[in-house]
Short mmCIF file of C-alpha atoms in Angstrom, two decimals:
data_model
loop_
_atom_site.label_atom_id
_atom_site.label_comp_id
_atom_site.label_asym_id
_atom_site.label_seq_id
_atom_site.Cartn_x
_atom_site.Cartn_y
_atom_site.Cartn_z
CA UNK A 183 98.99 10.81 138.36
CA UNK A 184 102.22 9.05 138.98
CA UNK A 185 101.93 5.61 140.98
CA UNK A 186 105.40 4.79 142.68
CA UNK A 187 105.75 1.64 144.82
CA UNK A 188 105.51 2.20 148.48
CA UNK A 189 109.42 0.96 149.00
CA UNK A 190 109.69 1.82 152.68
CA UNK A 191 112.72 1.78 155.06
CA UNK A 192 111.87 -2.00 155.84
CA UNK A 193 112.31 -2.97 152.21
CA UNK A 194 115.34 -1.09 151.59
CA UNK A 195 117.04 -2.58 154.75
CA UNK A 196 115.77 -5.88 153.59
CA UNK A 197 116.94 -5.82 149.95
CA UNK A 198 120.80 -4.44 151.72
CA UNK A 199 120.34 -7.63 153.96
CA UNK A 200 119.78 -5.16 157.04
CA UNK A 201 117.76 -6.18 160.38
CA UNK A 202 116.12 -2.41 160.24
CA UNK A 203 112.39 -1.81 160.77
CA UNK A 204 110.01 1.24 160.03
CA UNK A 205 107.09 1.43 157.85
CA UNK A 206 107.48 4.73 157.03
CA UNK A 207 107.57 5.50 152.79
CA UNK A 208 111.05 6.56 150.95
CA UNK A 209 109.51 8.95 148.54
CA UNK A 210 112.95 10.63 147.19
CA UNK A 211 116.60 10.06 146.65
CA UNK A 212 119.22 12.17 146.04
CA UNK A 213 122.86 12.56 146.51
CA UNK A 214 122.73 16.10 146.65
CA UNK A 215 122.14 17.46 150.26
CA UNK A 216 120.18 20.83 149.06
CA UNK A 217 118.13 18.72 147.02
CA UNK A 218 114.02 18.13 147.42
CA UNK A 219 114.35 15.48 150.05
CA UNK A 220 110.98 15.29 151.72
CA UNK A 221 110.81 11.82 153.25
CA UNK A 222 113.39 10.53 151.16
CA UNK A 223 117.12 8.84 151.37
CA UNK A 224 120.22 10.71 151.20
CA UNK A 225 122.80 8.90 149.81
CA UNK A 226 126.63 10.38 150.93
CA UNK A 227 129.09 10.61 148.44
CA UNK A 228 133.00 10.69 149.27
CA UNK A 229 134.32 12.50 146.70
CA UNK A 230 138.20 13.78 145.84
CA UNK A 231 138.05 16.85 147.74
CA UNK A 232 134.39 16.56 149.06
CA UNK A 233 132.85 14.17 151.60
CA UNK A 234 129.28 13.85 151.56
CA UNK A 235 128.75 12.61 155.31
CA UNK A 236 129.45 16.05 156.12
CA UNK A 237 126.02 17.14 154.60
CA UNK A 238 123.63 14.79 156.96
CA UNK A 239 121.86 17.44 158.60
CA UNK A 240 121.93 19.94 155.62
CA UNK A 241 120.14 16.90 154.02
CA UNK A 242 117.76 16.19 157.40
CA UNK A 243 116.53 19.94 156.61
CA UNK A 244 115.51 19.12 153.40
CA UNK A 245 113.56 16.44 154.60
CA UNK A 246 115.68 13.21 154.84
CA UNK A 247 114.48 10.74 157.14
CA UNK A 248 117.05 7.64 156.07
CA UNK A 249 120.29 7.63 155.21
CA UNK A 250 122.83 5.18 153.49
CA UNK A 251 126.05 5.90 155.82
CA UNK A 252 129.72 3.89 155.18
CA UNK A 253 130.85 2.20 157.91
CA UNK A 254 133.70 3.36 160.24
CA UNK A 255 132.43 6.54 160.03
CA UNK A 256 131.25 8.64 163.17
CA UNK A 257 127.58 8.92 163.48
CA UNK A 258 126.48 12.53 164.18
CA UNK A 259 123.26 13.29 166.78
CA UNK A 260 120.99 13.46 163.97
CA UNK A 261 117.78 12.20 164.22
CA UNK A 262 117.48 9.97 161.10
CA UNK A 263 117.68 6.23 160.37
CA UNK A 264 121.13 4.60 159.91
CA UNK A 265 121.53 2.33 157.12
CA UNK A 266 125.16 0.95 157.34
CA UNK A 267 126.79 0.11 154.33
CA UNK A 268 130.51 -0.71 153.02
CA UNK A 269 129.82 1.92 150.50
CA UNK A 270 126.89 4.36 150.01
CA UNK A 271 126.93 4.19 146.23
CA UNK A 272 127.05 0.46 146.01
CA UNK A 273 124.22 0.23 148.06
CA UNK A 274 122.17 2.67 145.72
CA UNK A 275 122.82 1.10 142.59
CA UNK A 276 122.07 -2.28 144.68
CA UNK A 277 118.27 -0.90 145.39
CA UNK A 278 117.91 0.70 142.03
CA UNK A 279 118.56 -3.00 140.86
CA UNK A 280 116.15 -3.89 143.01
CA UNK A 281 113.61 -1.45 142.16
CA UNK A 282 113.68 -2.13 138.29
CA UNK A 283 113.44 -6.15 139.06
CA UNK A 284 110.05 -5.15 140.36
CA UNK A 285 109.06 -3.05 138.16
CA UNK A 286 110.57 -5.04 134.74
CA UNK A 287 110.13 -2.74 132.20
CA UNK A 288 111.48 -2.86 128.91
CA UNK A 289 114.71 -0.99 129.04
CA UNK A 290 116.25 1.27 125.75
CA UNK A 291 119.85 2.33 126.56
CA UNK A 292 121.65 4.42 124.73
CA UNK A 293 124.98 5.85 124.48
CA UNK A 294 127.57 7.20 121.83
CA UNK A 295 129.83 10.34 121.45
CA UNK A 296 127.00 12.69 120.07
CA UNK A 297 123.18 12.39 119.77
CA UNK A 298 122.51 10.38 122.90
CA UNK A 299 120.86 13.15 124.11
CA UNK A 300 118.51 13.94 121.10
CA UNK A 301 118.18 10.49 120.16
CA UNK A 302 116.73 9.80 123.90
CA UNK A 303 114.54 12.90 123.43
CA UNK A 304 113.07 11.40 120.15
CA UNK A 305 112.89 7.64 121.49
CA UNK A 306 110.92 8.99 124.60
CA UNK A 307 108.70 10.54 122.74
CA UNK A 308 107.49 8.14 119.90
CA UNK A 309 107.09 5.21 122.76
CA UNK A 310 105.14 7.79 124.97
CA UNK A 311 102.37 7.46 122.00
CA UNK A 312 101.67 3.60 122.77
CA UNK A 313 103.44 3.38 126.45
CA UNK A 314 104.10 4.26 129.74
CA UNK A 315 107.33 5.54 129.28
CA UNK A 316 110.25 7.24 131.68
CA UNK A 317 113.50 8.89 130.12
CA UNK A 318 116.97 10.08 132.03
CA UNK A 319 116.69 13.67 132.55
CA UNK A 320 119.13 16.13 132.46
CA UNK A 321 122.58 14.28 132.48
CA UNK A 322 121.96 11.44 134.94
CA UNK A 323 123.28 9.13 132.93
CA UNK A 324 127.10 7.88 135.03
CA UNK A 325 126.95 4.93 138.04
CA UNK A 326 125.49 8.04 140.10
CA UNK A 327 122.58 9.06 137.71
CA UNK A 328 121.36 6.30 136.44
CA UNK A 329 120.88 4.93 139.38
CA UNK A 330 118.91 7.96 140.62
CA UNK A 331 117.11 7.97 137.21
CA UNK A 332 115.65 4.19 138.18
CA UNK A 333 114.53 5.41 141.32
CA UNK A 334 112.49 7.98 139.67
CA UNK A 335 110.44 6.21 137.82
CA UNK A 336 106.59 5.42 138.15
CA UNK A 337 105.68 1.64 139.00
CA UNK A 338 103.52 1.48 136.10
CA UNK A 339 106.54 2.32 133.65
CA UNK A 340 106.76 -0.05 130.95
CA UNK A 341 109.73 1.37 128.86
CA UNK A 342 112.40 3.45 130.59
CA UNK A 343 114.54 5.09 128.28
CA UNK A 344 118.19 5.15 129.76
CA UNK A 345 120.91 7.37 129.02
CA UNK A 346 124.60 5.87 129.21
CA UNK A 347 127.68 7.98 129.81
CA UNK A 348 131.78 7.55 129.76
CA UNK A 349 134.67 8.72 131.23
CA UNK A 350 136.63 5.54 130.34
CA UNK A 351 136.67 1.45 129.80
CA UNK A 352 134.75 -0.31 131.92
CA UNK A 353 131.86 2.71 132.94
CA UNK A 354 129.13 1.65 130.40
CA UNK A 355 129.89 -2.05 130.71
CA UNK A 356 128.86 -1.63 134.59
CA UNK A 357 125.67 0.49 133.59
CA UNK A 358 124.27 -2.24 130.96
CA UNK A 359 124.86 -5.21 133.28
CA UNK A 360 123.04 -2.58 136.00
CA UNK A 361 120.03 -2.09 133.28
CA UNK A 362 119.90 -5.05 131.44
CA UNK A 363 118.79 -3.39 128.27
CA UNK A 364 116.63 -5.03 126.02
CA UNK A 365 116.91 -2.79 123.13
CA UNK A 366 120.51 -0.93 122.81
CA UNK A 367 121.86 1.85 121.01
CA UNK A 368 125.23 3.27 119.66
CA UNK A 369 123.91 6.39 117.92
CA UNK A 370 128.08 7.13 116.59
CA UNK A 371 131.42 6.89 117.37
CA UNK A 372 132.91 10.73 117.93
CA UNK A 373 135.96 11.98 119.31
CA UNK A 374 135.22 13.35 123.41
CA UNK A 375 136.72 11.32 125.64
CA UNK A 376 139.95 10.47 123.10
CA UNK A 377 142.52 11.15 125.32
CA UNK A 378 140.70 8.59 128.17
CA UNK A 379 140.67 5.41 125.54
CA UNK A 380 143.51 6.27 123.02
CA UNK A 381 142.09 7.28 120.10
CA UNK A 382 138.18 6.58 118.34
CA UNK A 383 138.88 2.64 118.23
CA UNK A 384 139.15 3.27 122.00
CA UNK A 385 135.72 5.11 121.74
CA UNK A 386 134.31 2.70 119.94
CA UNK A 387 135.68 -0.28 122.00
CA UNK A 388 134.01 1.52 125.31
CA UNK A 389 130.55 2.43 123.47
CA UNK A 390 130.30 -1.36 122.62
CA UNK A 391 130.46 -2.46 125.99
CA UNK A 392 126.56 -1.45 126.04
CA UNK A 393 126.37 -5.05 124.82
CA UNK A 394 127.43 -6.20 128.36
CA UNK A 395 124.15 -6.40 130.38
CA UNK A 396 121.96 -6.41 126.74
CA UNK A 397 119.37 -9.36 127.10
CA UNK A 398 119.45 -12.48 125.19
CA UNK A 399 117.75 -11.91 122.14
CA UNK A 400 117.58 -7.63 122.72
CA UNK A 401 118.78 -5.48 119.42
CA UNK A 402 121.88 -3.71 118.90
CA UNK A 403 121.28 -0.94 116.79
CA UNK A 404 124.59 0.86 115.43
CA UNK A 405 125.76 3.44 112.90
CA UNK A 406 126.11 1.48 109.87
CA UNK A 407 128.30 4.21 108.24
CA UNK A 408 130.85 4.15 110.60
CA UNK A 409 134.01 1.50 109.63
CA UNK A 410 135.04 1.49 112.97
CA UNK A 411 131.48 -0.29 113.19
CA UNK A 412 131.85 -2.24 110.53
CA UNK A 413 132.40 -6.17 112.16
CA UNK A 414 130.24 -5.57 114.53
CA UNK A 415 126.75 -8.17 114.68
CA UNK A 416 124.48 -5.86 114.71
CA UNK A 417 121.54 -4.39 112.83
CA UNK A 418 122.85 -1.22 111.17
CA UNK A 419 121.49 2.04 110.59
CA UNK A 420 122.97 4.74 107.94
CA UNK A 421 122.53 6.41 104.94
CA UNK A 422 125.30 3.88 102.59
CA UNK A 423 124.00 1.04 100.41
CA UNK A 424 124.25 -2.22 102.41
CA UNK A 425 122.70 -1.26 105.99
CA UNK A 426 120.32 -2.89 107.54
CA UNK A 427 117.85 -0.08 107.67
CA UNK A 428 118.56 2.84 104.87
CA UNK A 429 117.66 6.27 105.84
CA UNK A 430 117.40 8.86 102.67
CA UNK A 431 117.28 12.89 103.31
CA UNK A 432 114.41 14.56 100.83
CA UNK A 433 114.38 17.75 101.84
CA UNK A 434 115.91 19.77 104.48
CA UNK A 435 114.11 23.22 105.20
CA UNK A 436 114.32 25.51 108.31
CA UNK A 437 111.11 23.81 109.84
CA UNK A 438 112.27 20.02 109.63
CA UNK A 439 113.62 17.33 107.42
CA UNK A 440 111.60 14.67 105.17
CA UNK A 441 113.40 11.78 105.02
CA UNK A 442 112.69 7.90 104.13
CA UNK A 443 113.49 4.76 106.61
CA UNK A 444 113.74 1.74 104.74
CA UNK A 445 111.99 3.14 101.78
CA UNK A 446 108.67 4.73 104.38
CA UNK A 447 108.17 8.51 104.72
CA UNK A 448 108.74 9.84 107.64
CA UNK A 449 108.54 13.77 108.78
CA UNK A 450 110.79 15.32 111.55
CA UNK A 451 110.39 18.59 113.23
CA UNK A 452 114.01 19.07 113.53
CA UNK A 453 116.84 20.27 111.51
CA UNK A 454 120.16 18.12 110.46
CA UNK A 455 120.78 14.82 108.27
CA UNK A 456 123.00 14.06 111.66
CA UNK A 457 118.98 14.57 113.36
CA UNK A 458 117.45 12.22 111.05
CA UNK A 459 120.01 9.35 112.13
CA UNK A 460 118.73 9.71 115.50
CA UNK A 461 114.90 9.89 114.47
CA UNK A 462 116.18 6.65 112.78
CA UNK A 463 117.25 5.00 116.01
CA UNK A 464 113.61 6.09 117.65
CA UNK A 465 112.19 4.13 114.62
CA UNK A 466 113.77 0.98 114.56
CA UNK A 467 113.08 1.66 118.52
CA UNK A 468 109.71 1.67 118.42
CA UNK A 469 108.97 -0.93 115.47
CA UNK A 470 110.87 -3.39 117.56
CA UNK A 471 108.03 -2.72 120.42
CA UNK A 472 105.53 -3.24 117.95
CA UNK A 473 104.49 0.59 117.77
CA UNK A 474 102.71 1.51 113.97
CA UNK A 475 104.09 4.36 111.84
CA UNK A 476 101.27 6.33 112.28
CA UNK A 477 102.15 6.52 115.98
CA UNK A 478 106.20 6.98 115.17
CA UNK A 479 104.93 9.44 113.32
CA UNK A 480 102.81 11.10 115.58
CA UNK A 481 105.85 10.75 118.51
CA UNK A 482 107.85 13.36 115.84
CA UNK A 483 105.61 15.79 115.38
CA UNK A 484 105.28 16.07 119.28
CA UNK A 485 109.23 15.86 119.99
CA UNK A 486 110.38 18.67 121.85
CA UNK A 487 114.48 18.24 122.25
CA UNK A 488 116.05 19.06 125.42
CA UNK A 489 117.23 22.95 124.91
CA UNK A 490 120.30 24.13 122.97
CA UNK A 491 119.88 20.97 120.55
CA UNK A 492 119.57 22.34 117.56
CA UNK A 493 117.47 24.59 118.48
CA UNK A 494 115.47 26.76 116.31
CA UNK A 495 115.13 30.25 117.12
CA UNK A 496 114.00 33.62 115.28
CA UNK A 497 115.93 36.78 116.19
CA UNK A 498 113.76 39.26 114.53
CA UNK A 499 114.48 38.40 110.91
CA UNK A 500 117.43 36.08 111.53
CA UNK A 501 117.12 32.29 111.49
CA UNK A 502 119.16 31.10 114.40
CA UNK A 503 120.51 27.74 115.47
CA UNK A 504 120.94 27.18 118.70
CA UNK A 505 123.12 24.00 118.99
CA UNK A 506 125.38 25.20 121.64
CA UNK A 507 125.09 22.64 124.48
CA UNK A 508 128.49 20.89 123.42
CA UNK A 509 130.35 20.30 120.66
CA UNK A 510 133.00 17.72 119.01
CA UNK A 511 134.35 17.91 115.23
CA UNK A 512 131.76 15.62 114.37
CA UNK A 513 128.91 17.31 115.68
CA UNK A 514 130.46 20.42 114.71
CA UNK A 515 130.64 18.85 110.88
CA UNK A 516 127.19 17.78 111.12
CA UNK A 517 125.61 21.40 111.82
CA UNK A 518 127.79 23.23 109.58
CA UNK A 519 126.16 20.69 106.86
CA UNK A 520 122.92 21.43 108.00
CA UNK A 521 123.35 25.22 107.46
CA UNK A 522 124.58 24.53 104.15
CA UNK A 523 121.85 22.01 102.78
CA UNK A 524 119.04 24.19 103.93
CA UNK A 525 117.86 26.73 101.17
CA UNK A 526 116.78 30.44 100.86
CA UNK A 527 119.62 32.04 102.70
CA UNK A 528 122.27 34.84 101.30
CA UNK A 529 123.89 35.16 104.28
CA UNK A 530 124.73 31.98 106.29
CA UNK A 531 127.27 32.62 109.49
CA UNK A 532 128.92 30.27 111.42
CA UNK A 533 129.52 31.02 115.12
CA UNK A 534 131.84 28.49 116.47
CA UNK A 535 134.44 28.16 119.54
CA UNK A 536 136.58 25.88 121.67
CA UNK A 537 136.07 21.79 121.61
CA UNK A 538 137.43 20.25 124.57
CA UNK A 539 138.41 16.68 125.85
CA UNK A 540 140.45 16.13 121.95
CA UNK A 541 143.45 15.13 124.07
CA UNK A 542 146.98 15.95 122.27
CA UNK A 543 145.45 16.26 118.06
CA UNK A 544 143.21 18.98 119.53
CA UNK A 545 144.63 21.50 117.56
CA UNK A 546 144.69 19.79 114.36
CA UNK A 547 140.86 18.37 115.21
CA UNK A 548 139.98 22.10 115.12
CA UNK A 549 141.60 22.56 112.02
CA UNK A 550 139.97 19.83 110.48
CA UNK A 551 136.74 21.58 110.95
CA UNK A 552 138.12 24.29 108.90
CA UNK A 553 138.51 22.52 105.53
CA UNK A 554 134.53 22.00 105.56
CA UNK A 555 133.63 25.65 106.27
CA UNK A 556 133.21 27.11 102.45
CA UNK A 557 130.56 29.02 100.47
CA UNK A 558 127.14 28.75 100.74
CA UNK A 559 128.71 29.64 103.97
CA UNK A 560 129.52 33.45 104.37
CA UNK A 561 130.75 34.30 107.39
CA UNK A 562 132.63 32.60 110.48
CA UNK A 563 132.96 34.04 114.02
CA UNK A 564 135.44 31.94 115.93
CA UNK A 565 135.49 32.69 119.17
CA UNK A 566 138.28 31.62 121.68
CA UNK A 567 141.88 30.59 121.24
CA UNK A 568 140.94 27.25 120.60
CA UNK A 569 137.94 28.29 118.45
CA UNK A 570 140.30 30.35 116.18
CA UNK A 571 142.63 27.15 114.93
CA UNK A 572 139.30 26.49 112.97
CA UNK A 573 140.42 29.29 110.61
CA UNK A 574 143.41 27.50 109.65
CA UNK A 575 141.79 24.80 108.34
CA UNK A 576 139.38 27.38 105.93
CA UNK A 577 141.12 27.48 102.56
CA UNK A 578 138.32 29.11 100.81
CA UNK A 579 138.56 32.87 99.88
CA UNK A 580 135.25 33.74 99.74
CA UNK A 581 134.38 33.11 103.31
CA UNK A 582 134.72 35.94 105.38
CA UNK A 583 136.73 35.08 109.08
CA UNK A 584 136.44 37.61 112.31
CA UNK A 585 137.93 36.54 115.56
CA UNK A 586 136.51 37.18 118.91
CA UNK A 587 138.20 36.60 122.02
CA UNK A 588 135.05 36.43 123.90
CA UNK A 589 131.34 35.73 123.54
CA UNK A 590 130.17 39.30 124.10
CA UNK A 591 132.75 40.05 121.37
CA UNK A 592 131.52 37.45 119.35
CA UNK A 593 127.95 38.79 119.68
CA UNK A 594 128.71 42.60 118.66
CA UNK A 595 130.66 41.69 115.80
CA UNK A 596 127.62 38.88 114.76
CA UNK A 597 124.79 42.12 115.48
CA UNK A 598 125.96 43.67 112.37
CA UNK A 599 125.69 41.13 110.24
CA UNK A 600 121.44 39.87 111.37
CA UNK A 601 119.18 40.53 108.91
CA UNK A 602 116.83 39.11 106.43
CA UNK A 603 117.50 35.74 104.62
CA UNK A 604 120.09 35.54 106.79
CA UNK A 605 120.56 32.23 109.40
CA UNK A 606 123.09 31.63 111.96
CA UNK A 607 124.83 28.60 113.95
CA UNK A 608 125.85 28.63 117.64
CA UNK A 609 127.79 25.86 118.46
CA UNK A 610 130.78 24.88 120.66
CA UNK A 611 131.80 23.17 124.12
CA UNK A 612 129.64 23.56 127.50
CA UNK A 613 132.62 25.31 128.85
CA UNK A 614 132.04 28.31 125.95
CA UNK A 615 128.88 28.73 127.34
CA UNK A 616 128.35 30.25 123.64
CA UNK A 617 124.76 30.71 123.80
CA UNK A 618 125.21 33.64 126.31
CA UNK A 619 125.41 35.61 122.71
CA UNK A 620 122.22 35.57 122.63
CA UNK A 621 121.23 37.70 126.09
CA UNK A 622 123.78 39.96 124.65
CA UNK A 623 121.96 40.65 121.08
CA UNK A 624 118.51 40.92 123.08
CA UNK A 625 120.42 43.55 125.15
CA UNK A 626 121.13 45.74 122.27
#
């Protein structure tokens, strides 16, 4: 059962230097004014085109018996408690602050252009063999989330596991100092977001600013094969000669990857050298907190990645991997060298489409995934006009290119070619929504 500490009105007026009394128990926050709000605090928004104070009573139905509300603006007849504020969100991530001073846990944050996701996934779950442990869900991970994601968690936590997102400079430099971090991670250094920060140095220079808020003494783990990486003091993780921590691929099979970490065996459920990186991260994670092998070990075998991660999937006789939550040319690299590494298949089809956020190289980014599509691969569906540049990167012959304009195109023209020994990749941008392909196969 989950123990939470009573914060009640009182305390959050206190901790925003209010003069506001009433005993009665926040149990939820949300920004979100159709959200579960049963005796809980809804925190307006003003948005670009949306203002969140128009939502009070929409949020009172839910439940909401306190609200954060910016001064200046009208108060409607609503009966709820007023907490004036200069600015709603301010004031939350001033409470969450609060909140996690009280609770002190030992805080893992971790952010990078691909892998946060999986990597948080595979932390979470090798701590949850030896701790109390809490873990961002979903996407809360921007000043908004994060925030949220604090106020979520049990009082008995004693490692949360925080996500760290980016839109530009200066947005994971305010999260750290918010968290504190004792133990940080910068899983790689990708392209999304190039058009914010000029370029991957810009990337990288952002990502770093996890350092910010990182306690005296915490880790700073990095990718040790990235040169972009290179000068930075940190311990380094990769698969090169001269990191701090060497990881070495074994064997790669459809049901998971054995792999060493500094020279100890290590299983993982998962598919993708790019996977074992981030089972890396969870290691050096958890040996830093003192947890055994034998527990890592047992926190992989129990892993269960957030959906459309890699995801492994049987369509009848067809292998399929489902790694279409978002992609980037590195991630995209990364799968299309897992379906080529792993062994037994005659027929191995690549079903990619659009990238976003590249800025103005975008087209020659797409292209650039091109020149590493070749046999074992067979086949490639690209799907969109962005997905198709891919094919003008492809210089090899052998591999067979059909273009689909959309994804229930791209799912008739993959339906003929499902079979035995055969095993397919889904991958491209949320916007594709690419895994729709397969409620279109199930269909037929």
């Amino acid at each position: 059962m989950e123990v939470y500490i009573m914060l009640t009105i009182t305390q959050l007026a206190e901790w925003l230097h209010l003069d506001v009394k009433d005993d009665r128990v926040v149990r939820h926050f949300a920004t979100d004014s159709r959200a579960q709000l049963e005796d809980g605090l809804y925190v307006p928004i003003q948005g670009a085109r949306v203002d969140g104070h128009r939502f009070l009573e929409g949020a009172k139905n839910q439940g909401a018996i306190v609200t954060l509300w910016k001064k200046g603006i009208d108060r409607p007849d609503i009966d709820v408690v007023f907490l004036e504020v200069d600015e709603p969100l301010v004031a939350l991530q001033q409470i969450a602050k609060r909140y996690l001073m009280q609770i002190a846990p030992k805080i893992v944050a971790i952010t990078g252009s691909n892998g946060k996701t999986s990597t948080k996934d595979m932390v979470e779950s090798v701590l949850k063999t030896t701790f109390k442990t809490h873990k961002t869900q979903g996407n809360f991970n921007s000043d908004i989330g994060m925030p949220l994601t604090i106020l979520m968690m049990p009082a008995d936590t004693e490692v949360a596991v925080l996500e760290m997102g980016m839109n530009g400079f200066g947005d994971i430099e305010f999260l750290s100092n918010l968290a504190e971090p004792d133990i940080a991670l910068v899983t790689n250094i990708g392209e999304s977001h190039a058009e914010q920060v000029g370029g991957r140095s810009g990337i990288a220079k952002a990502k770093l600013e996890i350092q910010s808020g990182l306690k005296p003494g915490g880790h700073l783990f990095v990718d040790g094969d990235e040169p972009l990486l290179a000068e930075v003091e940190a311990e380094k993780i990769g698969y090169q000669i001269g990191n701090t921590y060497r990881i070495e691929t074994k064997e790669a099979t459809f049901f998971g990857t054995a792999f060493t970490y500094d020279g100890t065996a290590f299983h993982l459920p998962v598919l993708g050298k790019h996977q074992v990186r981030n089972a890396a991260y969870a290691i050096a994670t958890a040996r830093a907190l003192g947890v055994t092998d034998a527990r890592i070990q047992e926190g992989f075998d129990a892993v269960e990645l957030t959906p459309m991660r890699m995801e492994r999937l049987l369509f009848e006789e067809t292998a399929v991997i489902n790694d279409a939550y978002n992609a980037s040319p590195t991630s995209m690299n990364a799968a299309i060298e897992t379906v080529t590494a792993l062994e037994g298949y005659t027929t191995r089809v690549l079903v990619l489409g659009d990238m976003y956020e590249l800025g103005d190289q975008e087209r020659l980014l797409h292209a650039s995934v091109g020149k590493r599509i070749a046999l074992p691969v067979s086949h490639a569906i690209l799907v969109g006009e962005k997905g198709a540049w891919i094919a003008e990167g492809i210089s090899d012959p052998s591999v067979q290119i059909q273009f689909a304009a959309t994804v229930e195109e791209a799912a008739k023209r993959l339906y003929s070619l499902l079979g035995e020994r055969t095993i397919v990749l889904l991958k491209a941008s949320r916007g594709m929504a690419l895994e729709r392909i397969l409620t279109y196969l199930n269909e037929n």
